[in-house]
Amino acid sequence: MTKIITAENIDEAAKCIADGGTVVFPTETVYGLGADALDDDAVLKIFTAKGRPADNPLIVHIAHRDDVYKLASEVSEDAKKLMDKFFPGPLTLIMKKSDIVGGKVTAGLDTVAIRMPSNPIANELIDKSGCFIAAPSANLSGSPSPTVARHVIDDMDGRVDYIIDGGSSQVGLESTVVDVSGDVPEILRPGKITYEDLKEVVPNILINKGILAETDKPKSPGMKYKHYAPKADVTVVMGSKVNVRKYIESHIADGVGVLTYKGGSYGDAFVINAGDNMEEYANGLFYNLRLFDENGVHTVYAEFSDEGGIGLAVKNRLFKSAGHKTVDADNLI
Ligand code: TXA
Ligand code: MG
């Protein structure tokens, strides 16, 4: 039985974590499915609840910056600069792991992913549990990450001990993941903290090529799995406004939905506006993908335009949800 609570009853949920149980909690990015990161049996429950492949490591969440030094054996100067600027917040840092970190949470790697969330409920839960909390996004493996408690319940009811309803996630996409375990920092997953933001702090930072390409030799194990996909079949359509519209209009049929960018309608088709800028697109993306499924849409055409900034994170998630099916409406053969 899953107990659905609010932050008022957080003490129960913190005790559950300390006792080796599982708790879904809100963070500023997406909801996380948490358990004691240093308890291998508890960590195993996360993999089982999500149906997650055992070779995909989890992020360890902390409530205090200094806890990094307990989990990591080496903290580089770049890592310190990034922590000073962006902890707490939507940034995950990969570092060489210390001996207290077990093999389940890191999927056997010698590195550990560490994040200090800024959401006060997340922080209180970590603090009160007295544990470091391992937490992937709280969706069934492969589905879009949940950004509201209702979507958590759809996926996780009966699979976890507690769900804490903390309203809507502010960011809507998962944290930016940066590997600082080597000589040069590298972005493994883009997010709200953008390449441009990071470059101001560590100018030599690189973007891993796997972010936008399909690859079977990724640096981050999570990159190789089909991710974020709704049940509907998604195609991303790019190009000039006029050509994008022409292409999508010619594909409208029963059960076809459109994710528009900056508004507009397509006759009787089920349309969701992704927003007027990339921040809004990011914030609503996973929510909207689930909304298409809930409305019986089997095929989605998504308008998209390459704008950099947080647009890179949107592109990464959207392309994955489409299985990299994209159309350049300006260059149709
Ligand atoms: O915003 C977030 O990061 C959310 C919230 C709950 O904090 N969590 C999240 O976790 O998105 P998850 O498990 O869905 O994604 C973690 C990503 C995966 O792609 C995983 O492969 C990668 O981080 N990762 C974890 N540990 C790693 C490591 N040691 N080396 C490389 N990649 C790692
Ligand atoms: Mg995930």
CSV table of C-alpha atoms and ligand atoms in Angstrom, one decimal:
chain,number,residue,atom,x,y,z
A,1,MET,CA,0.0,0.0,0.0
A,2,THR,CA,1.3,3.4,-0.9
A,3,LYS,CA,0.5,6.3,1.5
A,4,ILE,CA,0.0,9.7,-0.2
A,5,ILE,CA,0.8,12.6,2.1
A,6,THR,CA,1.8,16.2,2.1
A,7,ALA,CA,4.9,17.9,3.7
A,8,GLU,CA,2.9,18.2,6.9
A,9,ASN,CA,3.5,14.5,7.6
A,10,ILE,CA,7.1,14.5,6.4
A,11,ASP,CA,8.4,13.0,9.6
A,12,GLU,CA,6.7,9.7,8.7
A,13,ALA,CA,8.3,9.7,5.3
A,14,ALA,CA,11.8,10.5,6.7
A,15,LYS,CA,11.5,7.6,9.2
A,16,CYS,CA,10.5,5.3,6.3
A,17,ILE,CA,13.7,6.3,4.4
A,18,ALA,CA,15.8,5.6,7.6
A,19,ASP,CA,14.1,2.2,7.9
A,20,GLY,CA,15.0,1.2,4.4
A,21,GLY,CA,11.7,2.1,2.6
A,22,THR,CA,10.9,4.1,-0.5
A,23,VAL,CA,9.5,7.7,-0.7
A,24,VAL,CA,8.6,9.8,-3.8
A,25,PHE,CA,9.3,13.4,-3.1
A,26,PRO,CA,9.1,16.7,-5.0
A,27,THR,CA,12.3,18.5,-6.2
A,28,GLU,CA,12.6,21.7,-8.2
A,29,THR,CA,13.3,19.7,-11.4
A,30,VAL,CA,11.0,16.6,-11.3
A,31,TYR,CA,9.7,14.2,-8.7
A,32,GLY,CA,12.3,11.7,-7.3
A,33,LEU,CA,11.9,8.2,-6.1
A,34,GLY,CA,14.1,8.0,-3.0
A,35,ALA,CA,15.7,5.5,-0.7
A,36,ASP,CA,18.8,5.4,1.6
A,37,ALA,CA,21.7,5.6,-0.8
A,38,LEU,CA,24.1,3.7,1.4
A,39,ASP,CA,21.7,0.7,1.9
A,40,ASP,CA,22.0,-1.7,-1.0
A,41,ASP,CA,18.7,-3.4,-0.2
A,42,ALA,CA,16.8,-0.1,-0.2
A,43,VAL,CA,18.5,1.0,-3.4
A,44,LEU,CA,17.4,-2.3,-5.0
A,45,LYS,CA,13.8,-1.4,-4.2
A,46,ILE,CA,14.2,1.7,-6.4
A,47,PHE,CA,15.3,-0.3,-9.4
A,48,THR,CA,12.5,-2.8,-8.9
A,49,ALA,CA,9.8,-0.1,-8.5
A,50,LYS,CA,10.9,1.7,-11.7
A,51,GLY,CA,11.7,-1.4,-13.7
A,52,ARG,CA,15.1,0.3,-14.2
A,53,PRO,CA,18.0,-1.6,-15.8
A,54,ALA,CA,20.6,-2.3,-13.0
A,55,ASP,CA,23.5,-0.8,-15.1
A,56,ASN,CA,22.0,2.7,-14.9
A,57,PRO,CA,23.4,4.5,-11.8
A,58,LEU,CA,21.4,6.8,-9.5
A,59,ILE,CA,21.9,10.3,-8.3
A,60,VAL,CA,22.7,10.7,-4.6
A,61,HIS,CA,20.9,13.7,-3.0
A,62,ILE,CA,22.4,15.7,-0.1
A,63,ALA,CA,21.1,18.5,2.1
A,64,HIS,CA,24.4,20.1,3.0
A,65,ARG,CA,27.2,21.1,0.7
A,66,ASP,CA,29.9,19.6,2.9
A,67,ASP,CA,28.4,16.1,2.5
A,68,VAL,CA,30.1,16.1,-1.0
A,69,TYR,CA,33.3,15.4,0.8
A,70,LYS,CA,31.9,12.2,2.5
A,71,LEU,CA,30.6,10.8,-0.8
A,72,ALA,CA,33.5,11.8,-3.1
A,73,SER,CA,37.1,10.8,-2.8
A,74,GLU,CA,38.4,13.7,-5.0
A,75,VAL,CA,36.8,17.1,-5.3
A,76,SER,CA,38.4,19.1,-8.1
A,77,GLU,CA,38.8,22.9,-8.2
A,78,ASP,CA,36.3,23.1,-11.0
A,79,ALA,CA,33.8,21.0,-8.9
A,80,LYS,CA,34.3,23.4,-6.0
A,81,LYS,CA,33.6,26.4,-8.2
A,82,LEU,CA,30.4,24.8,-9.6
A,83,MET,CA,29.2,23.8,-6.1
A,84,ASP,CA,29.8,27.4,-4.9
A,85,LYS,CA,27.8,28.8,-7.7
A,86,PHE,CA,25.0,26.3,-8.3
A,87,PHE,CA,24.4,24.2,-5.1
A,88,PRO,CA,21.6,24.0,-4.0
A,89,GLY,CA,20.0,23.8,-7.4
A,90,PRO,CA,19.3,21.8,-10.6
A,91,LEU,CA,22.9,20.6,-11.1
A,92,THR,CA,24.3,17.1,-10.6
A,93,LEU,CA,28.1,16.6,-10.4
A,94,ILE,CA,29.9,13.3,-11.2
A,95,MET,CA,33.0,12.7,-9.0
A,96,LYS,CA,35.2,9.8,-8.0
A,97,LYS,CA,33.3,7.9,-5.3
A,98,SER,CA,34.5,7.4,-1.7
A,99,ASP,CA,34.5,4.0,0.0
A,100,ILE,CA,31.2,4.5,1.8
A,101,VAL,CA,29.3,4.5,-1.5
A,102,GLY,CA,28.2,1.0,-2.5
A,103,GLY,CA,28.1,-0.6,-5.9
A,104,LYS,CA,24.3,-0.7,-6.4
A,105,VAL,CA,23.7,3.0,-6.4
A,106,THR,CA,26.6,3.6,-8.8
A,107,ALA,CA,25.9,0.5,-10.9
A,108,GLY,CA,29.4,-0.7,-10.3
A,109,LEU,CA,31.1,2.6,-11.6
A,110,ASP,CA,34.0,4.2,-9.6
A,111,THR,CA,32.1,7.5,-9.8
A,112,VAL,CA,29.1,8.9,-8.0
A,113,ALA,CA,26.5,11.5,-9.1
A,114,ILE,CA,25.8,14.1,-6.4
A,115,ARG,CA,23.1,16.7,-6.3
A,116,MET,CA,21.9,19.2,-3.6
A,117,PRO,CA,18.3,20.1,-4.4
A,118,SER,CA,16.9,23.5,-3.6
A,119,ASN,CA,13.3,22.4,-3.0
A,120,PRO,CA,12.6,22.8,0.7
A,121,ILE,CA,10.6,19.6,1.0
A,122,ALA,CA,13.4,17.6,-0.6
A,123,ASN,CA,15.9,19.2,1.7
A,124,GLU,CA,13.9,18.6,4.9
A,125,LEU,CA,13.3,15.0,3.9
A,126,ILE,CA,17.0,14.3,3.4
A,127,ASP,CA,17.9,16.2,6.6
A,128,LYS,CA,15.3,14.5,8.8
A,129,SER,CA,16.0,11.0,7.4
A,130,GLY,CA,19.6,11.3,8.4
A,131,CYS,CA,20.5,9.6,5.1
A,132,PHE,CA,21.8,10.5,1.7
A,133,ILE,CA,18.9,9.8,-0.6
A,134,ALA,CA,19.4,8.0,-3.9
A,135,ALA,CA,16.7,9.1,-6.3
A,136,PRO,CA,16.0,8.8,-10.0
A,137,SER,CA,13.0,10.5,-11.5
A,138,ALA,CA,9.8,8.9,-10.2
A,139,ASN,CA,8.4,7.5,-13.5
A,140,LEU,CA,8.3,4.0,-14.8
A,141,SER,CA,11.5,3.4,-16.7
A,142,GLY,CA,11.2,4.9,-20.2
A,143,SER,CA,8.2,7.2,-19.5
A,144,PRO,CA,8.3,11.0,-19.2
A,145,SER,CA,9.5,12.2,-15.8
A,146,PRO,CA,6.6,13.2,-13.5
A,147,THR,CA,6.2,16.9,-12.7
A,148,VAL,CA,2.9,16.7,-10.7
A,149,ALA,CA,1.9,14.2,-8.0
A,150,ARG,CA,-0.9,12.9,-10.2
A,151,HIS,CA,1.6,11.6,-12.7
A,152,VAL,CA,3.6,10.0,-9.9
A,153,ILE,CA,0.5,8.2,-8.7
A,154,ASP,CA,-0.3,7.0,-12.3
A,155,ASP,CA,3.2,5.3,-12.4
A,156,MET,CA,4.0,4.4,-8.8
A,157,ASP,CA,0.9,3.7,-6.8
A,158,GLY,CA,1.4,0.3,-5.1
A,159,ARG,CA,5.1,0.3,-5.9
A,160,VAL,CA,6.5,2.6,-3.2
A,161,ASP,CA,5.8,3.2,0.5
A,162,TYR,CA,5.1,7.0,0.4
A,163,ILE,CA,4.3,9.7,-2.2
A,164,ILE,CA,4.7,13.3,-0.9
A,165,ASP,CA,2.5,15.7,-2.9
A,166,GLY,CA,4.4,18.9,-3.2
A,167,GLY,CA,2.6,20.6,-6.2
A,168,SER,CA,4.1,21.2,-9.6
A,169,SER,CA,7.9,21.1,-10.3
A,170,GLN,CA,9.3,24.5,-11.1
A,171,VAL,CA,11.8,23.5,-13.7
A,172,GLY,CA,10.0,20.5,-15.3
A,173,LEU,CA,13.2,18.8,-16.7
A,174,GLU,CA,15.8,16.9,-14.8
A,175,SER,CA,19.0,18.5,-13.5
A,176,THR,CA,22.0,19.3,-15.7
A,177,VAL,CA,24.6,16.5,-15.2
A,178,VAL,CA,28.3,17.6,-15.4
A,179,ASP,CA,31.2,15.1,-15.1
A,180,VAL,CA,33.9,16.7,-13.0
A,181,SER,CA,35.8,13.4,-12.4
A,182,GLY,CA,38.3,14.0,-15.3
A,183,ASP,CA,40.6,16.8,-16.3
A,184,VAL,CA,38.0,18.7,-18.3
A,185,PRO,CA,34.4,19.2,-17.1
A,186,GLU,CA,31.9,17.8,-19.5
A,187,ILE,CA,28.1,18.2,-19.7
A,188,LEU,CA,26.5,14.7,-19.9
A,189,ARG,CA,22.9,15.9,-19.7
A,190,PRO,CA,21.7,19.4,-20.4
A,191,GLY,CA,19.2,21.2,-18.1
A,192,LYS,CA,18.1,24.5,-16.7
A,193,ILE,CA,21.6,25.4,-15.8
A,194,THR,CA,22.8,25.9,-19.3
A,195,TYR,CA,26.1,25.5,-21.2
A,196,GLU,CA,26.3,29.3,-21.2
A,197,ASP,CA,25.8,29.5,-17.4
A,198,LEU,CA,28.4,26.8,-16.8
A,199,LYS,CA,30.9,28.3,-19.2
A,200,GLU,CA,31.0,31.5,-17.1
A,201,VAL,CA,32.3,29.4,-14.2
A,202,VAL,CA,34.4,26.8,-15.9
A,203,PRO,CA,35.3,28.2,-19.4
A,204,ASN,CA,36.8,25.0,-20.7
A,205,ILE,CA,33.7,22.9,-20.2
A,206,LEU,CA,32.7,20.5,-23.1
A,207,ILE,CA,29.4,19.2,-24.2
A,208,ASN,CA,29.3,15.4,-24.6
A,209,LYS,CA,28.4,14.5,-28.2
A,210,GLY,CA,25.9,11.8,-27.1
A,211,ILE,CA,23.5,14.6,-25.9
A,212,LEU,CA,21.9,15.0,-29.3
A,213,ALA,CA,22.9,11.9,-31.2
A,214,GLU,CA,21.8,8.3,-30.9
A,215,THR,CA,24.8,6.4,-29.4
A,216,ASP,CA,25.4,3.0,-28.0
A,217,LYS,CA,28.7,3.9,-26.3
A,218,PRO,CA,27.6,6.7,-24.0
A,219,LYS,CA,29.6,8.1,-21.1
A,220,SER,CA,26.5,8.3,-19.0
A,221,PRO,CA,24.7,5.0,-18.9
A,222,GLY,CA,21.3,6.6,-18.9
A,223,MET,CA,21.9,8.1,-22.4
A,224,LYS,CA,21.5,4.7,-24.2
A,225,TYR,CA,18.0,3.9,-23.0
A,226,LYS,CA,14.8,5.0,-24.7
A,227,HIS,CA,13.6,7.8,-22.5
A,228,TYR,CA,10.8,10.2,-21.9
A,229,ALA,CA,8.5,8.6,-24.4
A,230,PRO,CA,4.8,8.9,-24.2
A,231,LYS,CA,2.6,6.1,-25.7
A,232,ALA,CA,2.0,8.3,-28.7
A,233,ASP,CA,4.4,8.3,-31.6
A,234,VAL,CA,6.2,11.7,-31.7
A,235,THR,CA,7.7,13.5,-34.7
A,236,VAL,CA,9.6,16.8,-34.2
A,237,VAL,CA,9.1,19.3,-37.1
A,238,MET,CA,11.5,22.1,-37.6
A,239,GLY,CA,12.0,24.9,-40.2
A,240,SER,CA,10.3,28.2,-41.1
A,241,LYS,CA,6.9,28.8,-39.4
A,242,VAL,CA,5.1,28.6,-42.8
A,243,ASN,CA,6.7,25.3,-43.9
A,244,VAL,CA,6.3,23.7,-40.5
A,245,ARG,CA,2.6,24.6,-40.6
A,246,LYS,CA,2.2,23.3,-44.1
A,247,TYR,CA,3.8,20.0,-43.3
A,248,ILE,CA,1.8,19.4,-40.1
A,249,GLU,CA,-1.5,20.5,-41.7
A,250,SER,CA,-1.0,17.8,-44.4
A,251,HIS,CA,-0.7,15.2,-41.7
A,252,ILE,CA,-3.7,16.0,-39.5
A,253,ALA,CA,-6.1,13.1,-39.1
A,254,ASP,CA,-8.1,11.4,-36.4
A,255,GLY,CA,-6.0,10.8,-33.2
A,256,VAL,CA,-3.3,13.2,-34.4
A,257,GLY,CA,-2.2,15.9,-31.9
A,258,VAL,CA,0.0,18.9,-32.3
A,259,LEU,CA,2.4,20.5,-29.8
A,260,THR,CA,2.6,24.1,-31.0
A,261,TYR,CA,5.3,26.6,-30.2
A,262,LYS,CA,4.1,30.2,-29.6
A,263,GLY,CA,0.5,29.2,-30.2
A,264,GLY,CA,-1.8,28.7,-33.2
A,265,SER,CA,-4.4,26.1,-34.0
A,266,TYR,CA,-4.8,23.2,-36.5
A,267,GLY,CA,-8.5,23.0,-37.4
A,268,ASP,CA,-10.1,20.4,-35.1
A,269,ALA,CA,-6.9,18.7,-34.1
A,270,PHE,CA,-6.1,18.4,-30.4
A,271,VAL,CA,-3.5,21.1,-29.8
A,272,ILE,CA,-1.3,21.9,-26.8
A,273,ASN,CA,0.7,25.1,-26.8
A,274,ALA,CA,4.2,24.3,-25.5
A,275,GLY,CA,4.7,28.0,-24.6
A,276,ASP,CA,6.0,31.3,-25.9
A,277,ASN,CA,9.7,30.7,-25.0
A,278,MET,CA,12.0,27.8,-24.3
A,279,GLU,CA,11.7,28.1,-20.5
A,280,GLU,CA,7.9,27.5,-20.8
A,281,TYR,CA,8.5,24.7,-23.4
A,282,ALA,CA,10.9,23.0,-20.9
A,283,ASN,CA,8.6,23.5,-17.9
A,284,GLY,CA,5.6,21.8,-19.6
A,285,LEU,CA,7.2,19.3,-21.9
A,286,PHE,CA,6.8,16.1,-19.8
A,287,TYR,CA,3.4,17.2,-18.5
A,288,ASN,CA,2.2,17.9,-22.1
A,289,LEU,CA,3.5,14.6,-23.4
A,290,ARG,CA,1.5,12.7,-20.8
A,291,LEU,CA,-1.5,15.0,-21.6
A,292,PHE,CA,-1.6,13.8,-25.2
A,293,ASP,CA,-1.7,10.1,-24.0
A,294,GLU,CA,-4.5,11.0,-21.6
A,295,ASN,CA,-6.5,12.5,-24.5
A,296,GLY,CA,-6.2,9.4,-26.7
A,297,VAL,CA,-3.8,11.0,-29.1
A,298,HIS,CA,-1.7,8.3,-30.9
A,299,THR,CA,0.5,10.6,-33.1
A,300,VAL,CA,2.0,13.9,-32.1
A,301,TYR,CA,3.7,16.5,-34.3
A,302,ALA,CA,5.9,18.8,-32.2
A,303,GLU,CA,6.9,22.3,-33.5
A,304,PHE,CA,10.4,23.1,-32.3
A,305,SER,CA,13.0,25.7,-33.0
A,306,ASP,CA,16.7,25.6,-32.1
A,307,GLU,CA,17.4,28.5,-29.7
A,308,GLY,CA,20.3,27.4,-27.4
A,309,GLY,CA,20.1,28.1,-23.7
A,310,ILE,CA,17.6,25.8,-22.0
A,311,GLY,CA,16.5,25.0,-25.6
A,312,LEU,CA,19.3,22.5,-25.7
A,313,ALA,CA,17.8,20.5,-22.8
A,314,VAL,CA,14.4,20.7,-24.5
A,315,LYS,CA,15.9,19.4,-27.7
A,316,ASN,CA,17.7,16.5,-25.9
A,317,ARG,CA,14.4,15.4,-24.2
A,318,LEU,CA,12.1,16.0,-27.1
A,319,PHE,CA,14.4,14.2,-29.7
A,320,LYS,CA,14.6,11.2,-27.3
A,321,SER,CA,10.8,11.2,-26.8
A,322,ALA,CA,10.5,11.1,-30.6
A,323,GLY,CA,13.1,8.3,-30.9
A,324,HIS,CA,15.1,10.9,-33.0
A,325,LYS,CA,12.3,11.1,-35.6
A,326,THR,CA,12.7,14.7,-37.0
A,327,VAL,CA,11.5,16.5,-40.1
A,328,ASP,CA,13.2,19.5,-41.7
A,329,ALA,CA,10.1,21.1,-43.2
A,330,ASP,CA,12.4,23.5,-45.3
A,331,ASN,CA,14.1,20.6,-47.0
A,332,LEU,CA,11.5,18.0,-47.9
A,333,ILE,CA,12.5,15.8,-50.8
B,1,TXA,O1,16.7,16.3,-11.6
B,1,TXA,C1,17.2,15.2,-11.5
B,1,TXA,O2,18.4,14.9,-11.7
B,1,TXA,C2,16.2,14.1,-10.9
B,1,TXA,C3,15.8,14.5,-9.5
B,1,TXA,C4,14.9,13.5,-8.9
B,1,TXA,O3,16.9,14.8,-8.8
B,1,TXA,N1,16.8,12.8,-11.0
B,1,TXA,C5,17.1,12.2,-12.2
B,1,TXA,O4,17.6,10.9,-12.0
B,1,TXA,O5,16.8,12.7,-13.2
B,1,TXA,P1,17.7,9.9,-13.2
B,1,TXA,O6,18.1,8.6,-12.5
B,1,TXA,O7,16.4,9.8,-13.9
B,1,TXA,O8,18.9,10.4,-14.1
B,1,TXA,C6,20.2,10.3,-13.7
B,1,TXA,C7,21.2,10.4,-14.8
B,1,TXA,C8,21.1,9.1,-15.6
B,1,TXA,O9,21.2,9.5,-17.0
B,1,TXA,C9,22.3,8.3,-15.2
B,1,TXA,O10,22.9,7.5,-16.1
B,1,TXA,C10,23.3,9.5,-14.9
B,1,TXA,O11,22.5,10.5,-14.3
B,1,TXA,N2,24.3,9.1,-13.9
B,1,TXA,C11,24.2,8.7,-12.6
B,1,TXA,N3,25.3,8.4,-12.0
B,1,TXA,C12,26.3,8.5,-13.0
B,1,TXA,C13,27.7,8.3,-13.0
B,1,TXA,N4,28.4,7.9,-12.0
B,1,TXA,N5,28.3,8.5,-14.2
B,1,TXA,C14,27.7,9.0,-15.3
B,1,TXA,N6,26.3,9.2,-15.3
B,1,TXA,C15,25.6,9.0,-14.2
B,2,MG,MG,14.9,9.5,-15.3
